[in-house]
Amino acid sequence: MVNSDIIIIGAGPTGLFTVFEAGLLGLKCHIVDSLGKPGGQCSEIYPKKPIYDIPAYPEILAGDLVNKLLEQIKPFSPTYTFGETAEKLLKEKDGFIITTNKDTQVKGKILVIAGGLGNFEPRKPNIENILKFEDKGLQYKIVNKEIFSNKNVVISGGGDSALDWTIELSKTAKKVTLIHRRNEFRGAVESVNKIQKLKDEGVVNVLTPASLTKINGLECVESVDLNYNNSSLNIKTDFIIPLYGLVPKMDIFKQWGLNIDKNAIIVDNSKDYSTNIKGIYAIGDINTYPGKLKLILSGFHEAAIMCHSAYSFINPEKRNTLKYTTISGIKGFDGSVKSPKKIEINSIK
């Protein structure tokens, strides 16, 4: 069994930054995530997508933001359980025990749910033979873009992910076809303009309005059938990538007894983002409260507030005095020390 001060469910930006804030207070963290690597959606879905609202970064790629956060928390030596989903919750006198779908057990004094959209799965096309082709040419996410090199690829969707990957794969794929059920796209204007340019240059094929009706092939994807302008169209392809977004699954948190509103966990934002179960907090996109803004920036703020509350919960007999890192420096669990630079004050003569 893994032991830690804080169990964090979710290794997205908010979960990672929690490690830093907890580390400043001397609290050790263990992160559990159903994905195979840290970063959440920033790593899994759009690592090459630029983000413009991170303080001090006029523009930073989502994947680069994750790398910066991993660098920032390295001194606090967090431990991880990747590729496993938290399923069972046991409340004990001195904390909680989480058991994953692979029977890994993690014990902590505090439980923090920073799962972004929660336990999520891709939204799948409503066609009969969908399961037959999964991972056999049918992909719901792009992890290794090299497999599409010199291949025919059909991407279905109208949001940022579909646009971004159409642009990216057009650089190496033999042919990329983008289909969307509407003529209008929901993505960034800049991306739409890039797609239009690539279409005009004959680099990509764009079919609208078009929807996927059937996938064909014996052992793997060989072609797809479309409803295109109310007519049937068959396209030969090696890959079909439906990018319809994610469906949040909150059932597990309901089973734990947490108060849920639609697809989010209700928290008390007047104090510390605590849930209705003492010792359990929810931060980032997975929580809800009046005035909630689903921004990475908001998740960072919630993480800082929550960690100070968690410290007081774990150490009720100790007084927690806020110390600025410019004064206290950073003392990592790995033995590293970043001391604040001394500022010399000169008198005026």
mmCIF file of C-alpha atoms in Angstrom:
data_model
loop_
_atom_site.group_PDB
_atom_site.id
_atom_site.type_symbol
_atom_site.label_atom_id
_atom_site.label_comp_id
_atom_site.label_asym_id
_atom_site.label_seq_id
_atom_site.Cartn_x
_atom_site.Cartn_y
_atom_site.Cartn_z
ATOM 1 C CA MET A 1 0.000 0.000 0.000
ATOM 2 C CA VAL A 2 1.209 3.491 -0.910
ATOM 3 C CA ASN A 3 1.106 6.034 1.925
ATOM 4 C CA SER A 4 0.984 9.795 1.472
ATOM 5 C CA ASP A 5 -0.307 12.949 3.127
ATOM 6 C CA ILE A 6 -2.489 13.837 0.150
ATOM 7 C CA ILE A 7 -4.018 11.603 -2.515
ATOM 8 C CA ILE A 8 -4.656 13.541 -5.713
ATOM 9 C CA ILE A 9 -6.995 12.072 -8.302
ATOM 10 C CA GLY A 10 -6.049 13.642 -11.625
ATOM 11 C CA ALA A 11 -2.646 14.530 -13.090
ATOM 12 C CA GLY A 12 -3.756 17.529 -15.133
ATOM 13 C CA PRO A 13 -2.330 21.026 -14.587
ATOM 14 C CA THR A 14 -4.410 21.625 -11.446
ATOM 15 C CA GLY A 15 -3.425 18.293 -9.903
ATOM 16 C CA LEU A 16 0.242 18.863 -10.694
ATOM 17 C CA PHE A 17 0.278 22.381 -9.259
ATOM 18 C CA THR A 18 -1.308 20.984 -6.078
ATOM 19 C CA VAL A 19 1.904 19.019 -5.531
ATOM 20 C CA PHE A 20 3.879 22.274 -5.536
ATOM 21 C CA GLU A 21 1.593 24.108 -3.115
ATOM 22 C CA ALA A 22 1.444 21.078 -0.818
ATOM 23 C CA GLY A 23 5.217 20.676 -0.993
ATOM 24 C CA LEU A 24 5.762 24.233 0.231
ATOM 25 C CA LEU A 25 3.836 23.181 3.353
ATOM 26 C CA GLY A 26 5.804 19.978 3.807
ATOM 27 C CA LEU A 27 2.999 17.713 2.593
ATOM 28 C CA LYS A 28 3.749 14.663 0.427
ATOM 29 C CA CYS A 29 1.491 13.799 -2.532
ATOM 30 C CA HIS A 30 0.584 10.709 -4.534
ATOM 31 C CA ILE A 31 -1.262 11.158 -7.845
ATOM 32 C CA VAL A 32 -3.664 8.634 -9.386
ATOM 33 C CA ASP A 33 -4.678 9.063 -13.024
ATOM 34 C CA SER A 34 -6.495 6.832 -15.500
ATOM 35 C CA LEU A 35 -4.275 8.064 -18.327
ATOM 36 C CA GLY A 36 -0.821 6.662 -18.937
ATOM 37 C CA LYS A 37 1.130 9.869 -18.331
ATOM 38 C CA PRO A 38 0.825 13.222 -16.525
ATOM 39 C CA GLY A 39 -0.875 16.237 -18.052
ATOM 40 C CA GLY A 40 -4.510 15.213 -18.437
ATOM 41 C CA GLN A 41 -6.165 16.558 -21.560
ATOM 42 C CA CYS A 42 -3.234 18.915 -22.163
ATOM 43 C CA SER A 43 -1.027 15.894 -22.866
ATOM 44 C CA GLU A 44 -3.569 13.401 -24.152
ATOM 45 C CA ILE A 45 -5.765 15.448 -26.487
ATOM 46 C CA TYR A 46 -4.091 18.712 -27.475
ATOM 47 C CA PRO A 47 -0.392 18.855 -26.458
ATOM 48 C CA LYS A 48 0.359 21.095 -29.451
ATOM 49 C CA LYS A 49 -2.477 23.514 -28.784
ATOM 50 C CA PRO A 50 -1.371 27.010 -27.697
ATOM 51 C CA ILE A 51 -2.731 28.458 -24.442
ATOM 52 C CA TYR A 52 -2.834 32.238 -24.091
ATOM 53 C CA ASP A 53 -4.132 32.913 -20.556
ATOM 54 C CA ILE A 54 -1.340 31.540 -18.360
ATOM 55 C CA PRO A 55 0.301 34.410 -16.402
ATOM 56 C CA ALA A 56 3.782 35.390 -17.662
ATOM 57 C CA TYR A 57 3.328 33.261 -20.810
ATOM 58 C CA PRO A 58 1.850 35.247 -23.725
ATOM 59 C CA GLU A 59 1.639 31.859 -25.458
ATOM 60 C CA ILE A 60 2.592 28.351 -24.348
ATOM 61 C CA LEU A 61 1.782 24.965 -25.842
ATOM 62 C CA ALA A 62 -0.320 22.730 -23.601
ATOM 63 C CA GLY A 63 2.365 20.046 -23.599
ATOM 64 C CA ASP A 64 5.053 22.571 -22.702
ATOM 65 C CA LEU A 65 2.941 23.828 -19.787
ATOM 66 C CA VAL A 66 2.788 20.282 -18.444
ATOM 67 C CA ASN A 67 6.578 19.950 -18.764
ATOM 68 C CA LYS A 68 7.087 23.217 -16.862
ATOM 69 C CA LEU A 69 4.781 22.036 -14.081
ATOM 70 C CA LEU A 70 6.638 18.709 -13.840
ATOM 71 C CA GLU A 71 9.901 20.628 -13.562
ATOM 72 C CA GLN A 72 8.416 22.849 -10.874
ATOM 73 C CA ILE A 73 7.217 19.957 -8.678
ATOM 74 C CA LYS A 74 10.288 17.746 -9.125
ATOM 75 C CA PRO A 75 11.889 18.868 -5.799
ATOM 76 C CA PHE A 76 8.845 17.561 -3.924
ATOM 77 C CA SER A 77 9.222 14.005 -5.311
ATOM 78 C CA PRO A 78 5.563 13.086 -5.889
ATOM 79 C CA THR A 79 4.703 9.448 -6.551
ATOM 80 C CA TYR A 80 2.296 8.281 -9.234
ATOM 81 C CA THR A 81 -0.134 5.562 -10.214
ATOM 82 C CA PHE A 82 -0.838 5.882 -13.945
ATOM 83 C CA GLY A 83 -3.228 3.932 -16.149
ATOM 84 C CA GLU A 84 -5.529 3.076 -13.248
ATOM 85 C CA THR A 85 -8.911 4.442 -12.202
ATOM 86 C CA ALA A 86 -9.883 5.100 -8.602
ATOM 87 C CA GLU A 87 -12.927 2.951 -7.891
ATOM 88 C CA LYS A 88 -13.389 2.254 -4.180
ATOM 89 C CA LEU A 89 -13.231 4.696 -1.281
ATOM 90 C CA LEU A 90 -12.785 3.613 2.317
ATOM 91 C CA LYS A 91 -13.083 6.244 5.052
ATOM 92 C CA GLU A 92 -10.896 5.549 8.060
ATOM 93 C CA LYS A 93 -10.372 7.391 11.320
ATOM 94 C CA ASP A 94 -7.091 8.893 10.141
ATOM 95 C CA GLY A 95 -7.833 9.369 6.451
ATOM 96 C CA PHE A 96 -8.860 7.525 3.314
ATOM 97 C CA ILE A 97 -7.896 4.448 1.315
ATOM 98 C CA ILE A 98 -8.432 4.492 -2.440
ATOM 99 C CA THR A 99 -8.505 1.206 -4.377
ATOM 100 C CA THR A 100 -8.074 1.303 -8.156
ATOM 101 C CA ASN A 101 -9.504 -0.926 -10.855
ATOM 102 C CA LYS A 102 -6.195 -2.837 -10.741
ATOM 103 C CA ASP A 103 -6.376 -3.285 -6.946
ATOM 104 C CA THR A 104 -3.649 -0.747 -6.174
ATOM 105 C CA GLN A 105 -4.300 0.794 -2.755
ATOM 106 C CA VAL A 106 -3.285 4.302 -1.762
ATOM 107 C CA LYS A 107 -3.728 5.715 1.733
ATOM 108 C CA GLY A 108 -3.785 9.416 2.510
ATOM 109 C CA LYS A 109 -4.896 11.831 5.197
ATOM 110 C CA ILE A 110 -6.559 14.070 2.612
ATOM 111 C CA LEU A 111 -8.239 13.250 -0.708
ATOM 112 C CA VAL A 112 -8.198 15.853 -3.482
ATOM 113 C CA ILE A 113 -10.214 15.303 -6.641
ATOM 114 C CA ALA A 114 -8.658 17.284 -9.479
ATOM 115 C CA GLY A 115 -9.910 15.105 -12.297
ATOM 116 C CA GLY A 116 -10.731 17.777 -14.848
ATOM 117 C CA LEU A 117 -13.909 16.463 -16.434
ATOM 118 C CA GLY A 118 -13.812 13.463 -14.138
ATOM 119 C CA ASN A 119 -13.458 9.857 -15.230
ATOM 120 C CA PHE A 120 -14.112 10.468 -18.885
ATOM 121 C CA GLU A 121 -14.336 8.516 -22.087
ATOM 122 C CA PRO A 122 -14.451 9.646 -25.699
ATOM 123 C CA ARG A 123 -17.838 10.347 -27.236
ATOM 124 C CA LYS A 124 -18.244 7.641 -29.890
ATOM 125 C CA PRO A 125 -20.043 7.637 -33.246
ATOM 126 C CA ASN A 126 -23.413 5.903 -33.188
ATOM 127 C CA ILE A 127 -22.694 3.184 -35.738
ATOM 128 C CA GLU A 128 -23.234 -0.584 -35.496
ATOM 129 C CA ASN A 129 -19.776 -2.091 -35.936
ATOM 130 C CA ILE A 130 -17.795 0.439 -33.880
ATOM 131 C CA LEU A 131 -16.167 -2.017 -31.431
ATOM 132 C CA LYS A 132 -14.749 -4.210 -34.190
ATOM 133 C CA PHE A 133 -12.410 -1.478 -35.432
ATOM 134 C CA GLU A 134 -11.264 0.141 -32.194
ATOM 135 C CA ASP A 135 -7.443 0.273 -32.217
ATOM 136 C CA LYS A 136 -7.528 -1.291 -35.675
ATOM 137 C CA GLY A 137 -7.620 1.955 -37.590
ATOM 138 C CA LEU A 138 -10.314 3.582 -35.464
ATOM 139 C CA GLN A 139 -8.661 5.988 -33.020
ATOM 140 C CA TYR A 140 -10.310 8.267 -30.460
ATOM 141 C CA LYS A 141 -7.083 10.012 -29.546
ATOM 142 C CA ILE A 142 -3.663 10.649 -31.018
ATOM 143 C CA VAL A 143 -0.713 9.600 -28.891
ATOM 144 C CA ASN A 144 1.903 8.751 -31.514
ATOM 145 C CA LYS A 145 1.376 10.853 -34.618
ATOM 146 C CA GLU A 146 4.153 9.019 -36.485
ATOM 147 C CA ILE A 147 1.819 6.066 -37.171
ATOM 148 C CA PHE A 148 -0.145 8.271 -39.583
ATOM 149 C CA SER A 149 2.887 9.071 -41.729
ATOM 150 C CA ASN A 150 2.143 8.455 -45.441
ATOM 151 C CA LYS A 151 -1.318 7.132 -44.556
ATOM 152 C CA ASN A 152 -4.811 8.182 -45.577
ATOM 153 C CA VAL A 153 -6.599 9.693 -42.586
ATOM 154 C CA VAL A 154 -10.204 10.789 -42.067
ATOM 155 C CA ILE A 155 -10.849 13.108 -39.109
ATOM 156 C CA SER A 156 -14.417 13.726 -37.990
ATOM 157 C CA GLY A 157 -15.354 16.682 -35.795
ATOM 158 C CA GLY A 158 -15.796 20.431 -35.720
ATOM 159 C CA GLY A 159 -13.962 21.611 -32.616
ATOM 160 C CA ASP A 160 -10.419 22.665 -31.816
ATOM 161 C CA SER A 161 -9.067 19.122 -31.546
ATOM 162 C CA ALA A 162 -10.328 18.131 -34.993
ATOM 163 C CA LEU A 163 -8.973 21.322 -36.559
ATOM 164 C CA ASP A 164 -5.622 21.193 -34.766
ATOM 165 C CA TRP A 165 -4.958 17.578 -35.684
ATOM 166 C CA THR A 166 -6.029 18.102 -39.276
ATOM 167 C CA ILE A 167 -3.439 20.852 -39.540
ATOM 168 C CA GLU A 168 -0.761 18.820 -37.760
ATOM 169 C CA LEU A 169 -1.276 15.530 -39.634
ATOM 170 C CA SER A 170 -1.433 17.309 -42.993
ATOM 171 C CA LYS A 171 2.343 17.761 -42.636
ATOM 172 C CA THR A 172 3.122 14.016 -42.732
ATOM 173 C CA ALA A 173 0.029 12.036 -43.774
ATOM 174 C CA LYS A 174 -0.511 11.012 -47.383
ATOM 175 C CA LYS A 175 -3.982 12.587 -47.381
ATOM 176 C CA VAL A 176 -6.158 14.070 -44.647
ATOM 177 C CA THR A 177 -9.909 14.447 -45.020
ATOM 178 C CA LEU A 178 -11.838 16.494 -42.462
ATOM 179 C CA ILE A 179 -15.577 15.894 -42.187
ATOM 180 C CA HIS A 180 -18.100 17.761 -40.059
ATOM 181 C CA ARG A 181 -21.871 17.530 -39.834
ATOM 182 C CA ARG A 182 -22.221 21.288 -40.134
ATOM 183 C CA ASN A 183 -20.733 23.859 -42.497
ATOM 184 C CA GLU A 184 -19.584 25.948 -39.545
ATOM 185 C CA PHE A 185 -16.737 24.913 -37.216
ATOM 186 C CA ARG A 186 -16.586 25.594 -33.472
ATOM 187 C CA GLY A 187 -12.808 26.008 -33.279
ATOM 188 C CA ALA A 188 -10.577 29.061 -33.159
ATOM 189 C CA VAL A 189 -10.905 31.452 -36.097
ATOM 190 C CA GLU A 190 -7.169 31.196 -36.782
ATOM 191 C CA SER A 191 -7.424 27.409 -37.084
ATOM 192 C CA VAL A 192 -10.458 27.638 -39.381
ATOM 193 C CA ASN A 193 -8.530 30.045 -41.612
ATOM 194 C CA LYS A 194 -5.557 27.647 -41.733
ATOM 195 C CA ILE A 195 -7.864 24.783 -42.727
ATOM 196 C CA GLN A 196 -9.362 26.949 -45.474
ATOM 197 C CA LYS A 197 -5.879 27.744 -46.784
ATOM 198 C CA LEU A 198 -4.856 24.069 -46.751
ATOM 199 C CA LYS A 199 -8.076 23.187 -48.574
ATOM 200 C CA ASP A 200 -7.497 25.867 -51.221
ATOM 201 C CA GLU A 201 -3.958 24.546 -51.723
ATOM 202 C CA GLY A 202 -5.254 20.991 -52.127
ATOM 203 C CA VAL A 203 -3.365 19.748 -49.064
ATOM 204 C CA VAL A 204 -6.485 18.623 -47.159
ATOM 205 C CA ASN A 205 -9.975 17.642 -48.220
ATOM 206 C CA VAL A 206 -12.881 19.193 -46.298
ATOM 207 C CA LEU A 207 -16.379 17.717 -46.579
ATOM 208 C CA THR A 208 -19.339 19.537 -45.010
ATOM 209 C CA PRO A 209 -22.031 18.793 -44.118
ATOM 210 C CA ALA A 210 -20.996 15.181 -43.767
ATOM 211 C CA SER A 211 -21.458 12.510 -41.133
ATOM 212 C CA LEU A 212 -19.991 9.054 -40.610
ATOM 213 C CA THR A 213 -22.476 6.222 -41.246
ATOM 214 C CA LYS A 214 -20.345 3.073 -41.541
ATOM 215 C CA ILE A 215 -16.811 1.721 -41.213
ATOM 216 C CA ASN A 216 -15.756 -0.976 -43.663
ATOM 217 C CA GLY A 217 -12.969 -3.567 -43.580
ATOM 218 C CA LEU A 218 -12.155 -7.180 -42.796
ATOM 219 C CA GLU A 219 -9.439 -7.038 -40.128
ATOM 220 C CA CYS A 220 -8.969 -3.263 -39.930
ATOM 221 C CA VAL A 221 -10.361 -0.017 -41.335
ATOM 222 C CA GLU A 222 -10.309 0.029 -45.134
ATOM 223 C CA SER A 223 -12.921 2.662 -45.942
ATOM 224 C CA VAL A 224 -15.749 4.709 -44.449
ATOM 225 C CA ASP A 225 -19.243 5.516 -45.684
ATOM 226 C CA LEU A 226 -20.491 9.070 -45.301
ATOM 227 C CA ASN A 227 -23.746 10.907 -45.641
ATOM 228 C CA TYR A 228 -22.458 13.879 -47.612
ATOM 229 C CA ASN A 229 -24.931 16.530 -48.737
ATOM 230 C CA ASN A 230 -27.722 13.966 -48.359
ATOM 231 C CA SER A 231 -25.921 11.527 -50.652
ATOM 232 C CA SER A 232 -23.835 8.424 -49.898
ATOM 233 C CA LEU A 233 -20.076 8.657 -50.330
ATOM 234 C CA ASN A 234 -17.378 6.037 -49.780
ATOM 235 C CA ILE A 235 -13.794 7.082 -48.937
ATOM 236 C CA LYS A 236 -10.850 4.692 -48.778
ATOM 237 C CA THR A 237 -8.763 5.340 -45.676
ATOM 238 C CA ASP A 238 -6.295 3.729 -43.296
ATOM 239 C CA PHE A 239 -7.544 5.583 -40.215
ATOM 240 C CA ILE A 240 -10.758 7.173 -39.009
ATOM 241 C CA ILE A 241 -10.383 9.538 -36.032
ATOM 242 C CA PRO A 242 -13.680 10.777 -34.511
ATOM 243 C CA LEU A 243 -12.923 13.739 -32.240
ATOM 244 C CA TYR A 244 -16.307 14.471 -30.672
ATOM 245 C CA GLY A 245 -15.096 15.443 -27.229
ATOM 246 C CA LEU A 246 -15.308 13.608 -23.930
ATOM 247 C CA VAL A 247 -18.217 12.319 -21.898
ATOM 248 C CA PRO A 248 -17.733 12.865 -18.158
ATOM 249 C CA LYS A 249 -18.607 9.917 -15.935
ATOM 250 C CA MET A 250 -19.474 10.985 -12.413
ATOM 251 C CA ASP A 251 -21.094 7.751 -11.238
ATOM 252 C CA ILE A 252 -18.123 6.751 -9.098
ATOM 253 C CA PHE A 253 -18.216 10.014 -7.145
ATOM 254 C CA LYS A 254 -21.954 9.643 -6.570
ATOM 255 C CA GLN A 255 -21.295 6.177 -5.157
ATOM 256 C CA TRP A 256 -18.790 7.701 -2.746
ATOM 257 C CA GLY A 257 -21.539 9.958 -1.395
ATOM 258 C CA LEU A 258 -20.333 13.259 -2.849
ATOM 259 C CA ASN A 259 -22.920 15.875 -3.757
ATOM 260 C CA ILE A 260 -23.103 16.225 -7.549
ATOM 261 C CA ASP A 261 -24.754 18.905 -9.671
ATOM 262 C CA LYS A 262 -25.070 17.671 -13.255
ATOM 263 C CA ASN A 263 -21.486 16.674 -14.103
ATOM 264 C CA ALA A 264 -19.577 18.469 -11.351
ATOM 265 C CA ILE A 265 -18.855 18.092 -7.637
ATOM 266 C CA ILE A 266 -20.405 20.727 -5.396
ATOM 267 C CA VAL A 267 -17.853 22.501 -3.170
ATOM 268 C CA ASP A 268 -17.802 25.299 -0.628
ATOM 269 C CA ASN A 269 -15.939 28.146 -2.318
ATOM 270 C CA SER A 270 -16.485 30.524 0.572
ATOM 271 C CA LYS A 271 -13.642 28.828 2.420
ATOM 272 C CA ASP A 272 -11.555 26.038 0.910
ATOM 273 C CA TYR A 273 -13.275 24.067 -1.914
ATOM 274 C CA SER A 274 -14.210 21.273 0.448
ATOM 275 C CA THR A 275 -16.962 18.796 -0.429
ATOM 276 C CA ASN A 276 -19.764 17.507 1.769
ATOM 277 C CA ILE A 277 -17.386 14.782 3.075
ATOM 278 C CA LYS A 278 -14.868 16.089 5.583
ATOM 279 C CA GLY A 279 -11.303 15.681 4.357
ATOM 280 C CA ILE A 280 -12.253 15.494 0.664
ATOM 281 C CA TYR A 281 -11.735 18.492 -1.627
ATOM 282 C CA ALA A 282 -12.490 19.040 -5.321
ATOM 283 C CA ILE A 283 -10.601 21.590 -7.405
ATOM 284 C CA GLY A 284 -10.331 22.520 -11.070
ATOM 285 C CA ASP A 285 -12.881 21.849 -13.798
ATOM 286 C CA ILE A 286 -14.487 18.985 -11.872
ATOM 287 C CA ASN A 287 -16.017 21.226 -9.197
ATOM 288 C CA THR A 288 -18.872 23.697 -9.259
ATOM 289 C CA TYR A 289 -19.923 26.695 -7.181
ATOM 290 C CA PRO A 290 -21.581 30.066 -7.844
ATOM 291 C CA GLY A 291 -19.458 32.081 -10.269
ATOM 292 C CA LYS A 292 -17.260 29.116 -11.273
ATOM 293 C CA LEU A 293 -14.835 29.763 -14.162
ATOM 294 C CA LYS A 294 -13.409 26.666 -15.844
ATOM 295 C CA LEU A 295 -9.919 28.012 -16.421
ATOM 296 C CA ILE A 296 -6.523 26.519 -15.628
ATOM 297 C CA LEU A 297 -5.780 29.775 -13.812
ATOM 298 C CA SER A 298 -8.802 29.215 -11.543
ATOM 299 C CA GLY A 299 -7.635 25.679 -10.793
ATOM 300 C CA PHE A 300 -4.227 26.978 -9.687
ATOM 301 C CA HIS A 301 -5.896 29.438 -7.296
ATOM 302 C CA GLU A 302 -8.161 26.732 -5.874
ATOM 303 C CA ALA A 303 -5.166 24.429 -5.347
ATOM 304 C CA ALA A 304 -3.341 27.040 -3.262
ATOM 305 C CA ILE A 305 -6.350 27.773 -1.037
ATOM 306 C CA MET A 306 -7.147 24.075 -0.646
ATOM 307 C CA CYS A 307 -3.597 23.114 0.393
ATOM 308 C CA HIS A 308 -3.534 25.616 3.246
ATOM 309 C CA SER A 309 -6.855 24.236 4.466
ATOM 310 C CA ALA A 310 -5.522 20.677 4.139
ATOM 311 C CA TYR A 311 -2.452 21.582 6.212
ATOM 312 C CA SER A 312 -4.659 22.858 9.041
ATOM 313 C CA PHE A 313 -6.838 19.751 8.770
ATOM 314 C CA ILE A 314 -3.804 17.448 9.069
ATOM 315 C CA ASN A 315 -2.068 19.574 11.711
ATOM 316 C CA PRO A 316 -4.841 21.094 13.877
ATOM 317 C CA GLU A 317 -2.381 21.850 16.677
ATOM 318 C CA LYS A 318 -0.016 23.831 14.458
ATOM 319 C CA ARG A 319 -0.404 27.386 13.297
ATOM 320 C CA ASN A 320 0.214 27.810 9.580
ATOM 321 C CA THR A 321 1.852 31.125 8.757
ATOM 322 C CA LEU A 322 1.957 32.092 5.094
ATOM 323 C CA LYS A 323 5.536 32.456 3.892
ATOM 324 C CA TYR A 324 6.314 33.942 0.511
ATOM 325 C CA THR A 325 8.774 31.885 -1.534
ATOM 326 C CA THR A 326 10.729 35.094 -2.184
ATOM 327 C CA ILE A 327 11.537 35.044 1.553
ATOM 328 C CA SER A 328 11.472 31.367 2.517
ATOM 329 C CA GLY A 329 12.872 29.834 -0.683
ATOM 330 C CA ILE A 330 12.021 26.265 -1.646
ATOM 331 C CA LYS A 331 13.232 23.226 0.286
ATOM 332 C CA GLY A 332 12.555 20.102 -1.723
ATOM 333 C CA PHE A 333 12.036 16.618 -0.344
ATOM 334 C CA ASP A 334 14.875 15.512 -2.621
ATOM 335 C CA GLY A 335 17.362 17.577 -0.620
ATOM 336 C CA SER A 336 17.469 20.462 -3.068
ATOM 337 C CA VAL A 337 17.322 24.014 -1.750
ATOM 338 C CA LYS A 338 16.492 27.183 -3.619
ATOM 339 C CA SER A 339 17.398 30.057 -1.348
ATOM 340 C CA PRO A 340 15.911 33.512 -1.929
ATOM 341 C CA LYS A 341 18.298 36.068 -3.316
ATOM 342 C CA LYS A 342 19.273 38.759 -0.854
ATOM 343 C CA ILE A 343 18.340 42.281 -1.810
ATOM 344 C CA GLU A 344 20.852 44.909 -0.822
ATOM 345 C CA ILE A 345 19.354 48.155 0.404
ATOM 346 C CA ASN A 346 21.493 51.221 -0.115
ATOM 347 C CA SER A 347 20.903 54.419 1.791
ATOM 348 C CA ILE A 348 20.378 57.667 -0.071
ATOM 349 C CA LYS A 349 23.021 60.280 0.630
#
